[in-house]
Structure formats: structure tokens, C-alpha cells
XYZ file of C-alpha atoms in Angstrom:
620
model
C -1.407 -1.088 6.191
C -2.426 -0.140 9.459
C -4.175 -2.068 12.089
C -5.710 -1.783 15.850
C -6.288 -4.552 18.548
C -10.366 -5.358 17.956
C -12.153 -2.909 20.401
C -13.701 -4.979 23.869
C -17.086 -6.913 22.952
C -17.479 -5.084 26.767
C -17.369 -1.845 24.802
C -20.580 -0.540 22.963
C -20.066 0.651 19.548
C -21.250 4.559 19.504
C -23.504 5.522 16.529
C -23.373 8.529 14.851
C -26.176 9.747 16.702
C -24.264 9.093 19.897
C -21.072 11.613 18.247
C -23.682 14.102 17.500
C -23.007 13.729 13.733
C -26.280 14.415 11.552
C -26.215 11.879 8.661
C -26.464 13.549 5.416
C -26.090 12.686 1.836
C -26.656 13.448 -1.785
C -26.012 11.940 -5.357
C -23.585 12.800 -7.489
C -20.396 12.354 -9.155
C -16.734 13.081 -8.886
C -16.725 13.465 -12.655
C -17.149 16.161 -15.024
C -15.828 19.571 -15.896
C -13.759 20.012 -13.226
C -12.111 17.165 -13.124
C -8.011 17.923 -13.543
C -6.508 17.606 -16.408
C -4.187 14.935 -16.381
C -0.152 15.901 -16.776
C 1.309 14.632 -20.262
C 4.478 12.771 -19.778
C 5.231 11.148 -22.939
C 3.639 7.938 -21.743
C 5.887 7.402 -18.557
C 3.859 7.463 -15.969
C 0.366 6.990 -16.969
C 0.956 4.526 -19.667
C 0.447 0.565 -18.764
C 0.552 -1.782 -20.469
C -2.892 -3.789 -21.258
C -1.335 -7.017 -19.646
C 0.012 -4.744 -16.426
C -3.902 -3.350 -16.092
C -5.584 -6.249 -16.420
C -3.076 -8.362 -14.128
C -0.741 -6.315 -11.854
C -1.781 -4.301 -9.151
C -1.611 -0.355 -10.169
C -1.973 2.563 -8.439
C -3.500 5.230 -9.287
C -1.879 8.419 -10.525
C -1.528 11.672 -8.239
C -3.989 14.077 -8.564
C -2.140 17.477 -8.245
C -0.593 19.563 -11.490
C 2.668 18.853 -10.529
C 4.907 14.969 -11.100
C 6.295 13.624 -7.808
C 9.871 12.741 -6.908
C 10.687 10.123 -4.164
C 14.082 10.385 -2.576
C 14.829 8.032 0.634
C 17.101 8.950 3.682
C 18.352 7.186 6.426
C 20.410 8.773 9.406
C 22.546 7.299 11.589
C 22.221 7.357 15.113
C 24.216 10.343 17.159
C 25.854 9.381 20.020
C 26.037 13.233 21.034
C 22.599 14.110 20.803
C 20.769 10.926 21.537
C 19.057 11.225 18.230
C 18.618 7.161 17.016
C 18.372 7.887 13.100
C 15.165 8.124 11.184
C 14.268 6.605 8.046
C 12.005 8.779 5.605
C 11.044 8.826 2.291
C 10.485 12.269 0.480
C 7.695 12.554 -1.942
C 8.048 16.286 -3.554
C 7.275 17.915 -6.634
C 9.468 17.349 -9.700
C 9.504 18.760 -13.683
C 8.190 17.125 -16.203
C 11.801 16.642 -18.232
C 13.241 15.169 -15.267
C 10.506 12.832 -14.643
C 11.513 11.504 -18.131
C 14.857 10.735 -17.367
C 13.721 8.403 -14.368
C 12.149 5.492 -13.563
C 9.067 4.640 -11.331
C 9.835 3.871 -7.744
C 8.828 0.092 -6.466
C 6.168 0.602 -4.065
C 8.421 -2.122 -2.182
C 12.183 -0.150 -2.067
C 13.344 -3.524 -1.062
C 11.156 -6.627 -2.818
C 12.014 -9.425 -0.662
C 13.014 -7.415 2.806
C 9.328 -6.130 2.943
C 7.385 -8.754 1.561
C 8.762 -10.968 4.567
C 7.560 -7.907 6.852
C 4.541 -8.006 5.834
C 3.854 -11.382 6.027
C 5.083 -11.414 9.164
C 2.403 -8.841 10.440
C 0.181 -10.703 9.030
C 1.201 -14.161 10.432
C 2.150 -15.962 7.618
C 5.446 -18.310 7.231
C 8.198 -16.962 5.799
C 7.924 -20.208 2.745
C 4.786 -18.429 2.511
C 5.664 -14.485 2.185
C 8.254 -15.684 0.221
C 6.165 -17.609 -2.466
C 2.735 -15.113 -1.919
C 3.839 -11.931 -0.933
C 6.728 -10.835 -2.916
C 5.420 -12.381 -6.252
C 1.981 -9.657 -5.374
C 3.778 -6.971 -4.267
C 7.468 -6.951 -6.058
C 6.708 -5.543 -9.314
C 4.073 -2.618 -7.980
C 5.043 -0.023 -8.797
C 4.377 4.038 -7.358
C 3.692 7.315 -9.943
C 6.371 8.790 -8.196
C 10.071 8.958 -10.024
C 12.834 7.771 -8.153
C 15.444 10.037 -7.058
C 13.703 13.056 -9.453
C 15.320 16.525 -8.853
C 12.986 18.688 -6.901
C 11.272 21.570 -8.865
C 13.089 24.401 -9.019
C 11.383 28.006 -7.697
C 9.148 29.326 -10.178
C 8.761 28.298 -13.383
C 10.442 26.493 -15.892
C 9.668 25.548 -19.992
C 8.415 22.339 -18.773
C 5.590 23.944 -16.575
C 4.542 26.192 -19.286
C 4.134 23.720 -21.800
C 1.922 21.884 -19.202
C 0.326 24.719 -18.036
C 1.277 24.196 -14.579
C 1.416 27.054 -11.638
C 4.753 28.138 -10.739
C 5.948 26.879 -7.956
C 6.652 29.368 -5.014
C 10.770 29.619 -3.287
C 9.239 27.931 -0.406
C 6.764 25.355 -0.233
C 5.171 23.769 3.432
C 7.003 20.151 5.166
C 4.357 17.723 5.751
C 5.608 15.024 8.249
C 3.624 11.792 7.880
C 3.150 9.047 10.532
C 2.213 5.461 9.588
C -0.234 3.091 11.450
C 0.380 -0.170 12.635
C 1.813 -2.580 10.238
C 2.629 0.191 7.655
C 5.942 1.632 6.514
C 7.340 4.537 4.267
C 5.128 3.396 1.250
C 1.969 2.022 2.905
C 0.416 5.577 1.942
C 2.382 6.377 -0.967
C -0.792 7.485 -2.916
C -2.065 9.803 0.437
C 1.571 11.609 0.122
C 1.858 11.466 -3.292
C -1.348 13.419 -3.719
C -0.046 15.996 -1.450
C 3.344 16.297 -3.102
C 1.670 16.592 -6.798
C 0.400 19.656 -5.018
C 3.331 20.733 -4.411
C 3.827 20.472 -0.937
C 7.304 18.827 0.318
C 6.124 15.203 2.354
C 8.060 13.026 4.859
C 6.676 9.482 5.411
C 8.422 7.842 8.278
C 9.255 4.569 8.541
C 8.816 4.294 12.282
C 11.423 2.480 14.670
C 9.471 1.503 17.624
C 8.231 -1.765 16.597
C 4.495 -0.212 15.081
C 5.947 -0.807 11.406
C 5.175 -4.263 9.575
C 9.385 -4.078 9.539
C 11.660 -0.862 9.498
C 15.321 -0.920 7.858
C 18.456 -0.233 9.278
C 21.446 0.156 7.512
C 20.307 0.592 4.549
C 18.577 -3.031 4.690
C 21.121 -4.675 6.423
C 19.222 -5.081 9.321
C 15.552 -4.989 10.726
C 13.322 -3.983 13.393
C 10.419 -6.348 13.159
C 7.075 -5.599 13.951
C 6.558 -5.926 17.856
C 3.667 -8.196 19.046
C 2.295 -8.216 22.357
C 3.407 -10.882 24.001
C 1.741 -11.971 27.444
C 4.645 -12.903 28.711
C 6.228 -9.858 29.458
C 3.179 -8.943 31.953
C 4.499 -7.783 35.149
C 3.553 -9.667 38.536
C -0.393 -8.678 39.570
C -0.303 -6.572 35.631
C -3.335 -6.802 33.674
C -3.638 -7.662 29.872
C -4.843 -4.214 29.330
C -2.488 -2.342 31.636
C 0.473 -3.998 29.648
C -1.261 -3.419 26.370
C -1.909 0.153 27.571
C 1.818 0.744 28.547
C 3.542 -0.749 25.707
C 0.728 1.261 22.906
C 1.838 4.899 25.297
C 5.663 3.963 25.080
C 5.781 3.124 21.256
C 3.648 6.159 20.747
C 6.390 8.459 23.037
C 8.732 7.022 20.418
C 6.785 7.780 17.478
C 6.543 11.489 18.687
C 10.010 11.893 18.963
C 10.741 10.543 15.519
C 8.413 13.236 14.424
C 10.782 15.637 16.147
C 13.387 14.258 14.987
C 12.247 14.089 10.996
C 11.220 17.861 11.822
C 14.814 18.197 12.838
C 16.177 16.649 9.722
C 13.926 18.666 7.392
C 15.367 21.778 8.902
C 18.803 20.583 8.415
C 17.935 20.207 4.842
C 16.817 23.489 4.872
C 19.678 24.926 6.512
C 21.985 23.154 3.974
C 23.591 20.902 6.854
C 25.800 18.188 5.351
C 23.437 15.254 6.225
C 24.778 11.434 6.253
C 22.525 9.785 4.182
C 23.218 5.584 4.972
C 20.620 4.721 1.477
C 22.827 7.511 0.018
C 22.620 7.438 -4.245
C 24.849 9.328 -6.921
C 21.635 11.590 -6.806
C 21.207 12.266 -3.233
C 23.873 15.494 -2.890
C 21.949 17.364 -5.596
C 18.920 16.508 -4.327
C 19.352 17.184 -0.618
C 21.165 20.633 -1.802
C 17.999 21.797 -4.018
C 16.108 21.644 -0.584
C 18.225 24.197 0.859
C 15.704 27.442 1.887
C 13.238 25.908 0.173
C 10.881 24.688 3.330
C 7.882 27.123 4.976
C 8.046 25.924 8.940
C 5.807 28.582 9.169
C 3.087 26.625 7.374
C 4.243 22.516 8.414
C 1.950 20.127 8.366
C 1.603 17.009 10.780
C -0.331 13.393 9.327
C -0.984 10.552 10.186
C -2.830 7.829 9.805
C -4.475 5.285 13.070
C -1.611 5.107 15.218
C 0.299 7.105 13.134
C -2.828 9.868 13.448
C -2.392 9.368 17.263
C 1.506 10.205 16.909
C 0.250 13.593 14.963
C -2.584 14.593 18.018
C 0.755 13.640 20.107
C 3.251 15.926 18.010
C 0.248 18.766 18.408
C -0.262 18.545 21.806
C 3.979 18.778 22.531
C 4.453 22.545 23.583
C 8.001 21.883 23.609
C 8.322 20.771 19.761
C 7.491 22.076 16.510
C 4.880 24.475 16.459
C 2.614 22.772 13.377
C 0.096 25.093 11.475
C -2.129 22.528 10.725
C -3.008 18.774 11.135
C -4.600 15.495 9.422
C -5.755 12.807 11.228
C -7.011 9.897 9.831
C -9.120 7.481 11.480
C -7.252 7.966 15.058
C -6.885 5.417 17.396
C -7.089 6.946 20.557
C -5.663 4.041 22.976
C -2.319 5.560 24.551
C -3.184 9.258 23.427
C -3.554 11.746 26.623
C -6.887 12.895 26.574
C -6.259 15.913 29.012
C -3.814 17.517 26.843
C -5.462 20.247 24.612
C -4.839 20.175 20.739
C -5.120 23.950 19.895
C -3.042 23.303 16.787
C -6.141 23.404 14.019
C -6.437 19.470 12.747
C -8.987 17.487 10.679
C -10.240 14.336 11.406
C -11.470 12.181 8.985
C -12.923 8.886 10.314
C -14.138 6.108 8.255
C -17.586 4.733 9.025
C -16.482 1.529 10.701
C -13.499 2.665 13.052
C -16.255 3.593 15.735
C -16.934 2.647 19.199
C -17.585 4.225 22.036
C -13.608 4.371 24.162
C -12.115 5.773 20.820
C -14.414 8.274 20.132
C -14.776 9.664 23.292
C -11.425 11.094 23.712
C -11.973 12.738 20.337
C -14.665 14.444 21.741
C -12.816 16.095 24.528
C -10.064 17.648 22.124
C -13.414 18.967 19.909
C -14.834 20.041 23.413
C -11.932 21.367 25.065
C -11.950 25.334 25.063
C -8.257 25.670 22.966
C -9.739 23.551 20.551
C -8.861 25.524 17.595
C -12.899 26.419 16.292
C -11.489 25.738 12.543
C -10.706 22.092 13.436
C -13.003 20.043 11.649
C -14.520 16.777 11.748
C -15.910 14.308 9.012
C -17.401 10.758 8.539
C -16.587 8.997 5.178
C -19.825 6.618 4.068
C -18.608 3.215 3.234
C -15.064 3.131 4.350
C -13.332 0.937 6.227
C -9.985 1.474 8.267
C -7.782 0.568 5.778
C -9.224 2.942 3.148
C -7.182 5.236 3.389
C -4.019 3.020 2.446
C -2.718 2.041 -0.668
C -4.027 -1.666 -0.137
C -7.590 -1.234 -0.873
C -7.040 0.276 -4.508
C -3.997 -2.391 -5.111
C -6.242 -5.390 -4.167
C -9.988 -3.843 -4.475
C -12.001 -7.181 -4.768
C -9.483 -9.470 -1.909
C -9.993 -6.267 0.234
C -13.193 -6.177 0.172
C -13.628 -9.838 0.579
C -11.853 -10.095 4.246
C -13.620 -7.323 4.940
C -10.659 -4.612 5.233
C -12.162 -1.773 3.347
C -15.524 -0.571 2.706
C -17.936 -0.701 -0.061
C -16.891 2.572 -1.897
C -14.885 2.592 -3.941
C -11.273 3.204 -2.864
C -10.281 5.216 -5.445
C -13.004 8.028 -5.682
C -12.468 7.849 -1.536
C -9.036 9.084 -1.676
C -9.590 11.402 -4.136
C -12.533 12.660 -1.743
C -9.719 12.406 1.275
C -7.633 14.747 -0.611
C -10.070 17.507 -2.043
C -11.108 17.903 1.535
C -7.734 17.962 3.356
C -6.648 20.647 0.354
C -9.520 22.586 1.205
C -8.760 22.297 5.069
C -5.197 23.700 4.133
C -6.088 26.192 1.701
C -8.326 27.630 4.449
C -5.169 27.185 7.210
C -2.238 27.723 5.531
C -2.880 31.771 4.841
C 0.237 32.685 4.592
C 1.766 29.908 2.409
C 2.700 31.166 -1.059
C 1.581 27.875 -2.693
C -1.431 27.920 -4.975
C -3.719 25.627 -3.262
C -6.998 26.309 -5.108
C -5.944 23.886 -7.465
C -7.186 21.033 -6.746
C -10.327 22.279 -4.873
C -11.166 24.810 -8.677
C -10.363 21.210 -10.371
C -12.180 18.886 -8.616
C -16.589 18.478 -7.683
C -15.794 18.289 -4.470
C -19.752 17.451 -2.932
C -18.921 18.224 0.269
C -22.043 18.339 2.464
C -21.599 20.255 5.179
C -22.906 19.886 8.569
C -22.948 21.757 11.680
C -22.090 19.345 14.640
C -24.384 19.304 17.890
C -23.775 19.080 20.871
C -20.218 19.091 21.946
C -18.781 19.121 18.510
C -20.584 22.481 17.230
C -17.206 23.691 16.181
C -16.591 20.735 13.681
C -18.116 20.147 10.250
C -19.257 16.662 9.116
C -19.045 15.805 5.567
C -20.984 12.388 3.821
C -19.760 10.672 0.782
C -22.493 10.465 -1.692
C -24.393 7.230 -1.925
C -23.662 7.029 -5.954
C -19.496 5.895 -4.713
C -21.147 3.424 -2.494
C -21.176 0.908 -4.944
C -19.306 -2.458 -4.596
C -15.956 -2.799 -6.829
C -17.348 -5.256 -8.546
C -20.565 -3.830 -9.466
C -18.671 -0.947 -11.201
C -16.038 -3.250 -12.851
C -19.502 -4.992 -13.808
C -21.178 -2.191 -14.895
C -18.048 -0.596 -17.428
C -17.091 -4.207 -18.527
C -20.747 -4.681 -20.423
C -20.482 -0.921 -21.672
C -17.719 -1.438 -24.097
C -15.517 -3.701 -25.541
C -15.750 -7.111 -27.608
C -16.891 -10.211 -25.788
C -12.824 -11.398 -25.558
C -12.165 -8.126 -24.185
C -15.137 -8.554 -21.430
C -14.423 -12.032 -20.687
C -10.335 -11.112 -19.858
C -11.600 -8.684 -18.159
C -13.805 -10.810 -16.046
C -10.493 -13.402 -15.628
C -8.533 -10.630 -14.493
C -10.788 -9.565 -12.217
C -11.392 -12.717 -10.517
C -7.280 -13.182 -10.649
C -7.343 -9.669 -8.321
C -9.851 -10.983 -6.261
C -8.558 -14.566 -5.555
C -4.464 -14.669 -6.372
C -3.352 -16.940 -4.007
C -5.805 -19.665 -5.304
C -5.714 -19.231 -8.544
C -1.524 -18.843 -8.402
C -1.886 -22.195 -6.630
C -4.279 -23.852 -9.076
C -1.963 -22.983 -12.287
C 0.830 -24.113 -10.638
C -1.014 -27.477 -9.730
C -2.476 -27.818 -13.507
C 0.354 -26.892 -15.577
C 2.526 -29.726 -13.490
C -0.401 -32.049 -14.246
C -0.466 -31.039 -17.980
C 3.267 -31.971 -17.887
C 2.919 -35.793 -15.773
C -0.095 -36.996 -16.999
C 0.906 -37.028 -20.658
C 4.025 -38.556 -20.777
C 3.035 -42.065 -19.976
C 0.424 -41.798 -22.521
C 2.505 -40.269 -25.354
C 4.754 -43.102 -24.377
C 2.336 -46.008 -24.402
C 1.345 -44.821 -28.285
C 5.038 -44.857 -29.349
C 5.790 -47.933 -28.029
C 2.568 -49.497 -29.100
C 2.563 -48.143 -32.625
C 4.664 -48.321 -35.537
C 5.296 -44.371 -36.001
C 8.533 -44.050 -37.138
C 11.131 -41.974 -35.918
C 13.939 -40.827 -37.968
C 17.242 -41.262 -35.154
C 20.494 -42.708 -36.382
C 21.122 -46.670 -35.506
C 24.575 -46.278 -34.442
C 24.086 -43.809 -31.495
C 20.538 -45.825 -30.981
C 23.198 -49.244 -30.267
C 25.819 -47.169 -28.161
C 23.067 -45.568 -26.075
C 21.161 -48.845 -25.182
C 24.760 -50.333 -24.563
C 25.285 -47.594 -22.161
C 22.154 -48.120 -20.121
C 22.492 -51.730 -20.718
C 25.755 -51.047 -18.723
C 23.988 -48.846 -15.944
C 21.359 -51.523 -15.261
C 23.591 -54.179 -15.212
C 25.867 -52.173 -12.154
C 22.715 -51.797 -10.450
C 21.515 -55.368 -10.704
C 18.699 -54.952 -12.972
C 18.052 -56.971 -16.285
C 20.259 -55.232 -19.090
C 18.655 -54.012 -22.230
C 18.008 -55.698 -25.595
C 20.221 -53.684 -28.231
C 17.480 -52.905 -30.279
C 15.294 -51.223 -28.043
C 13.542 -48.001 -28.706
C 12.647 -47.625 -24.700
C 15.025 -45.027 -24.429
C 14.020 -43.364 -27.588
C 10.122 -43.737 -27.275
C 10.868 -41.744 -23.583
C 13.126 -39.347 -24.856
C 10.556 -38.370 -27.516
C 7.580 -38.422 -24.934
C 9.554 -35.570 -23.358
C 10.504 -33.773 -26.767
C 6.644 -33.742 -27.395
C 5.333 -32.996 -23.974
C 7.830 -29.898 -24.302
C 6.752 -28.738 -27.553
C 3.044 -29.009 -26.504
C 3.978 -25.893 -23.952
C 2.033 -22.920 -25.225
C -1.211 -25.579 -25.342
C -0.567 -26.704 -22.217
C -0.065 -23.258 -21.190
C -3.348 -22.287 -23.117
C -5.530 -25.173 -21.196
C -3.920 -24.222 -17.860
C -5.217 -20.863 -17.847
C -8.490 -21.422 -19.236
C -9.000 -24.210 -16.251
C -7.486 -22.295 -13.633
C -10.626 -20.492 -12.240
C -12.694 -23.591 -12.691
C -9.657 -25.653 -10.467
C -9.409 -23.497 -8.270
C -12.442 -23.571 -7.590
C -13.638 -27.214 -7.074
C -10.390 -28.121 -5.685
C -8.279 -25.476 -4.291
C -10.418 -23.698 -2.319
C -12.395 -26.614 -0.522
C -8.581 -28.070 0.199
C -7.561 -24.350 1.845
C -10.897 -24.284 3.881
C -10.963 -28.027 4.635
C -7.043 -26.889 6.161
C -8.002 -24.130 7.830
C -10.501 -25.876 9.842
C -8.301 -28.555 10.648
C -6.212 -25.799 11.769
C -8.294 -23.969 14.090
C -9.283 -27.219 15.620
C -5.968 -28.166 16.583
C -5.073 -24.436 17.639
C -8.758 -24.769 19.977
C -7.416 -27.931 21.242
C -4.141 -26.864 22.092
């Protein structure tokens, strides 16, 4: 997830207009003939289970030829060269056999460790990350295979079975930069795309405080997420002079953790024994099959809001690597220096509501500046929102669109749109890379529309998405719900969808009824065994010695001892039994009644709270 302070009410929001963007679209669909085929793997990675589709988050599969490995490493900090450690995860193309052999990375490495991160970006009590979050977001899981062997140069059975392109000896880095509030699997579908591709992709899991948490020591210890904090203003500083210096420091530090992750790539490819602290029995063989296998000739610099600010950063660094292309996503142009030139050739895609007037102003100088590479390009998604580009939107569609973090396309056919236009970017950058890029641009409709930019952006191209992925979520789920399927089938469907859209509530309202289901019922079960002759076979003897037991117990505690031929004890013990056995009902009539609980109770309790909340936080 990635996030940016809300820009100044003083600030007017630029239009397209004002950019110099002409608005274009046209109908259509990303469907059809060209769509690519999808990669057989006996069931492993595309299969779900009905329960996991309707219920659990998923994420969708990659959209290259080739399966994806995942590999983590964490360095330790060098006291000789300064370096502090970095924290990646690799996404890279695997074989098909090997993918078999392995299981599906969690999209959380580390359940509990990042579900308190993120609920601490997001403000919530650890009681409450701890009972929301990691139930959500623990069993997600990516496409990619843990700890897969990369693929090997050229080709092997596996590919030709699948019909896959061989893969070249060397294949271009791509070194990714998260946002604020993200980590090393916010974007795992963004990389993952690329590395089905083929290409080789570092996400890093930044250290300077922008990450919802980062790891050290292999999850022994944290660096939280860093909130401004008025307090640390310096005598006659302004709000936005401390903002402005803390955003331009973190983002010094992100840059150099690009340099650094550039520095351990080349390691890797230089066979350098690297100390990997999240080291596994896999990690030698896979850090060794990286050896000469990297183009620097043809790297690749992301990123994604802040993180797209550390790429312009990395580009503009005439001291670093020397990138052949960039990606940036939605950049938020706070801390970035404006007078520096970006001659490096980049992309920028920017989704339609991450615009106003201070950030895209600085944009236009790099587009205007005369190094401005006159292949960089520029391009406005239709109905995205900032987070669209994340995996969040496409794990949560319907609560996403609710609070209003992503757009109303639809998050799936958006990324797929991100990635047949940043594949066609680096087809038409990376010349000299020996890896068969036309893949995915032959494979895919692409319905690009381009445009040529006036004004100070003639040297950019703006691209629409087509009104027909405009759509609302729900519309869609509407629409393919009443196409097919029984009426059961529909109305899970609808349940399930509602569950996606409203979790917290309708976790809460279960919980609530199937406690109820349990309470209520036992005095009553009670009252019609004691009041009723039903007969219940139980031997007299232990009957006798268990009153005289209890008789015993009251008496100690002062109460009035029991007759010894009362059936209280029994009659309760066999309230319980019943109450018990009554489970799958219960169960049954919980979730049947949990939408309707939720809401008539639930919700008007959370909003009837949350006004009492803000209130007291107005009054305070």
C-alpha cells in the first residue's frame, strides 16, 4: 500500500486540460484472441479451491509465459563500507517441474509481524491488527513459488512441453521501490508480471521509515513506519518545512538503498559469497544460478508514489547506476529535485485521481527539460485511483472501493493494462536485451490510444483506458453472477461477495450470533428438562455420589446443600450435551443471519462509536 499526505485545500487540483493531456477513449475489451494462454501446472498454481474463491482473498495469476520464483535476502550491515543491509525479495522466472516441487509464497512472509505493520500504518490497535488484520491477510497467498530455482539459460523439456520461449544467458535487473506504507510484497502482482516475463525483479523493503514496517534480522526486529510528529519541529520551523525535510531525507535514503540493491545484484552476478540473514537450505543454489546471468546493460528502475520518486531520484544520480529505462507510477513529487534532468528514458503512468497542481508541475519540467529523453512517455489511466496499482485493490475489490482507495475500473484488467504498456515501453528501450519481449504485447489487445501531448509535453504519449473497464466491481460480479450458475450458486456468490466487501462486520456479527446461539439456549433446554418428565438413561449410583459431591461444595461455601435425588446437575449437564450437538445448526443459522446482523446491529453500533469518537477527539 502506498500513501501521500492529502495535497493543501490551498492547492488547486490541475485538470487534464491544465497537463495538456487530450482526453481520449474507445470501447473495447481486453479479451479475445490474443489473450495468453495460460501456463499448465498440474493444478498448482491456478487451481483454488471453490471455498478459497468465493471467501479468501486471491490474486491473480502472472501474465507472462514463464512461472515465478520468490527468493528473499537480507544483508547485514558493513561496518567497512557503510553499507546498512537491504532487504529484497527476488521475483524471477522459474520451470515448470520446479514450480511443482514448491509451494506458494504467503503474500505476508511473516503473518503476524506484518499484519501488526500494517495496522499500525493504518492506526489501528494492535488487539485490533491482531484480531482483523492477520485473520484477512495470513492465509493470502502469491502465484509465485517459494524459493523456486531460477530458469536455467535456454531451454529445457519443461518449456517445450509448454511452448514457452527460451530464455536468453542473461536477462535485465529490475530494482523496485515501494510507496509509503508498502513493503517487499505490497506489489507482488506488478513484479510478478514482470518476472513471468522473464525479467529478474528486486522489491525492496525500504529502511527509512516509508515502509508500513521493515524486518531486521530476519524478523527479529523492526523498523516501524515513521509518522510525522510535530514535535520534532525546530524553533521558528514550519509544518511544511519539517514535512519537506524529513520526505527529502527518507527519500536520500531510499536512493541509496537502490544503490545499494544494485550493488547486491551485481554481487550476485559476480558470484560474491553473499550473507544472506533469511538464509534457507535453498538459498546457495539459488544465489549461485544468478551468477552471469544479469544484463546491467539493460536494468530497469520502478517504483511506485514515493517509491516512483526514489526511481526519478536513482535516474537523476550521475554518480550511480546508469539505468536503461524507468517506470514510474503515480509519482509523488514532494522532496524530488525538480532542477535535476532525468535523461534516463522513463514512463509515467498516473492514475486519474493522484492530480493537483504542486505534483504535477515538477513532472512537467523533467517532460520539458531539453535531456528529457524524447522516448519518455506519459499516460493517464481512466478510473484509477492511487492505490491501483497495488495488490490491495484486487485482494479487497468491493472494501476498496468503498473507502474510496481505488477507482471504478476494475483492478484487475488495470494491471494487466499497466503491464502491456510498460512491456511495450521496454520492448521499444531495451534494444539490445536478448529477451523476447513481444510476448506479451503479440498476446495481449492492448487498446492503447495514443496521443500526442501539447504544449510542453509534445514528447510524451497519453494513453486512456477504455470506458467498457470502467465499470464498478460490483456491477461485473453482478453482471457474470446472473449469467450462469444455479440460484444456490448465485446466492453464495452474492454472500461471498458482500463477506469481501464488509469482513470486519460481518466477522464481528458471526462471532456475536454464534455466542448467542450457544447462551440463549441453555436456560431454555434446561427449563424443559427440569419441567418435563423426559427421561434420561444415567446410572443412580454416580447420580447419588455426584449430588453428594456438590452437596459437599455448597455446603463449604455456605449455600443450602442438595437433595440426593436431584437431577439439577444432570438436567445442566445435558443442556450442554445438547446445545453442543446442535453445532452444525447453530452454525447453519449463524451464517444465514450474519449479513442481516450485521447489518441492523453491527454497523449502526461501529458508526454510533465512531462518532462518539470523533467527538471526543474534536473536544480534546
Amino acid at each position: 500500500m502506498s500513501a501521500h499526505p492529502p495535497p493543501s485545500t490551498s492547492s488547486s487540483v490541475s485538470s487534464l486540460d491544465d497537463l495538456g493531456v487530450s482526453v481520449s477513449s474507445r470501447s473495447g475489451n481486453l479479451t479475445g484472441s490474443g489473450a495468453p494462454p495460460a501456463i499448465s501446472l498440474s493444478g498448482i498454481a491456478q487451481s483454488k479451491g471453490w471455498f478459497s474463491r468465493m471467501f479468501l482473498p486471491t490474486l491473480p495469476d502472472y501474465l507472462g509465459p514463464y512461472p515465478v520464483g520468490v527468493h528473499d535476502i537480507e544483508t547485514p550491515a558493513n561496518a567497512e563500507t557503510g553499507a546498512k543491509g537491504v532487504l529484497v525479495r527476488l521475483y524471477y522466472p522459474t520451470i515448470v517441474s520446479e514450480a511443482r516441487k514448491r509451494s506458494r509464497a504467503h503474500w505476508l512472509p511473516k503473518g503476524m509481524f506484518y499484519a501488526l505493520g500494517y495496522g499500525n500504518f493504518s492506526k489501528m490497535p494492535s488487539v485490533v491488527s491482531m484480531g482483523l488484520f492477520y485473520p484477512a491477510l495470513a492465509g493470502i497467498k502469491t502465484p509465485g513459488f517459494l524459493n523456486a530455482s531460477l530458469h536455467p539459460a535456454g531451454s529445457v523439456p519443461d518449456d517445450q512441453q509448454q511452448h514457452l520461449p527460451p530464455l536468453p544467458p542473461k536477462v535485465p535487473p529490475v530494482v523496485f521501490s515501494h510507496g509509503l506504507g508498502g513493503m517487499r510484497t505490497t506489489y507482488s502482482t506488478f513484479c510478478g508480471n514482470l518476472a513471468s516475463q522473464g525479467l529478474v525483479v528486486a522489491a525492496i523493503e525500504h529502511r527509512d521509515g516509508s515502509a508500513a514496517v521493515s524486518a531486521l534480522n530476519n524478523h527479529s526486529d523492526k523498523i516501524p513506519y515513521k509518522v510525522p510528529d510535530e514535535k520534532h519541529l525546530k524553533p521558528g520551523q514550519s509544518v511544511d518545512s519539517y514535512l519537506l525535510e524529513l520526505r527529502r531525507g527518507q527519500l536520500a535514503l531510499k536512493a541509496v538503498e537502490v544503490q545499494e540493491v544494485v550493488q547486491l545484484l551485481r554481487d550476485l552476478n559476480d558470484g560474491a559469497d553473499i550473507k544472506n540473514l533469511m538464509a534457507t537450505r535453498e538459498s546457495p543454489d539459488i544465489q549461485s544460478s544468478l551468477r552471469g546471468r544479469l544484463d546491467f546493460d539493460n536494468a530497469v528502475v520502478a517504483g511506485h508514489s514515493f517509491g516512483a520518486a526514489s526511481a526519478l531520484t536513482a535516474m537523476q544520480d550521475k554518480n550511480g547506476m546508469k539505468f536503461k529505462a524507468g517506470i514510474a507510477l503515480d509519482p509523488w513529487m514532494h522532496a524530488v529535485d525538480g532542477s535535476l534532468p532525468v535523461s534516463t528514458p522513463f514512463i509515467s503512468i498516473q492514475s486519474e485521481s493522484f492530480q493537483w497542481k504542486a505534483n504535477l508541475d515538477p513532472l512537467r519540467s523533467f517532460f520539458s527539460h531539453r535531456e528529457c529523453a524524447a522516448t519518455s512517455r506519459f499516460g493517464v489511466l481512466k478510473g484509477t485511483a492511487h492505490q491501483d496499482v497495488s495488490d490491495f485493490p484486487v485482494l479487497f475489490p468491493g472494501l476498496m472501493l468503498r473507502i474510496k482507495l481505488r477507482g471504478t475500473a476494475d483492478p484487475a484488467k488495470s494491471l494487466e493494462l499497466y503491464h502491456a504498456w510498460h512491456m511495450q515501453f521496454l520492448k521499444d528501450e531495451l534494444q539490445g536485451c536478448a529477451l523476447d519481449l513481444d510476448s506479451s504485447s503479440e498476446k495481449m489487445s492492448l487498446l492503447l490510444v495514443p496521443r500526442v501531448l501539447r504544449h510542453s509535453l509534445a514528447t510524451a504519449r497519453s494513453y486512456r483506458l477504455p470506458n467498457s473497464l470502467c465499470r464498478r466491481t460490483s456491477q461485473l460480479s453482478s453482471t457474470e453472477a446472473n449469467a450462469s450458475g444455479s440460484p444456490a450458486v448465485k446466492g453464495w456468490r452474492k454472500y461471498a461477495s458482500n463477506f469481501k466487501s464488509h469482513p470486519a462486520s460481518h466477522l464481528v456479527s458471526f462471532a456475536i450470533l454464534h455466542e448467542l446461539t450457544a447462551i440463549v439456549p441453555l436456560p431454555l433446554v434446561y427449563l424443559l428438562l427440569s419441567n418435563s418428565n423426559i427421561p434420561i438413561p444415567f446410572p443412580e449410583d454416580v447420580l447419588a455420589e455426584g449430588n453428594k459431591r456438590m452437596s459437599y461444595m455448597l455446603k463449604y461455601f455456605g449455600f443450602e446443600e442438595m437433595k440426593q435425588d436431584s437431577k439439577a446437575m444432570l438436567h445442566m449437564a445435558t443442556s450442554y450435551a445438547v446445545v453442543k450437538a446442535a453445532m452444525p445448526i447453530r452454525i447453519g443459522l449463524c451464517v444465514a443471519t450474519t449479513p442481516w446482523f450485521a447489518r441492523v446491529a453491527v454497523v449502526p453500533v461501529q458508526t454510533a462509536f465512531r462518532k462518539i469518537s470523533s467527538a471526543v477527539k474534536a473536544r480534546i
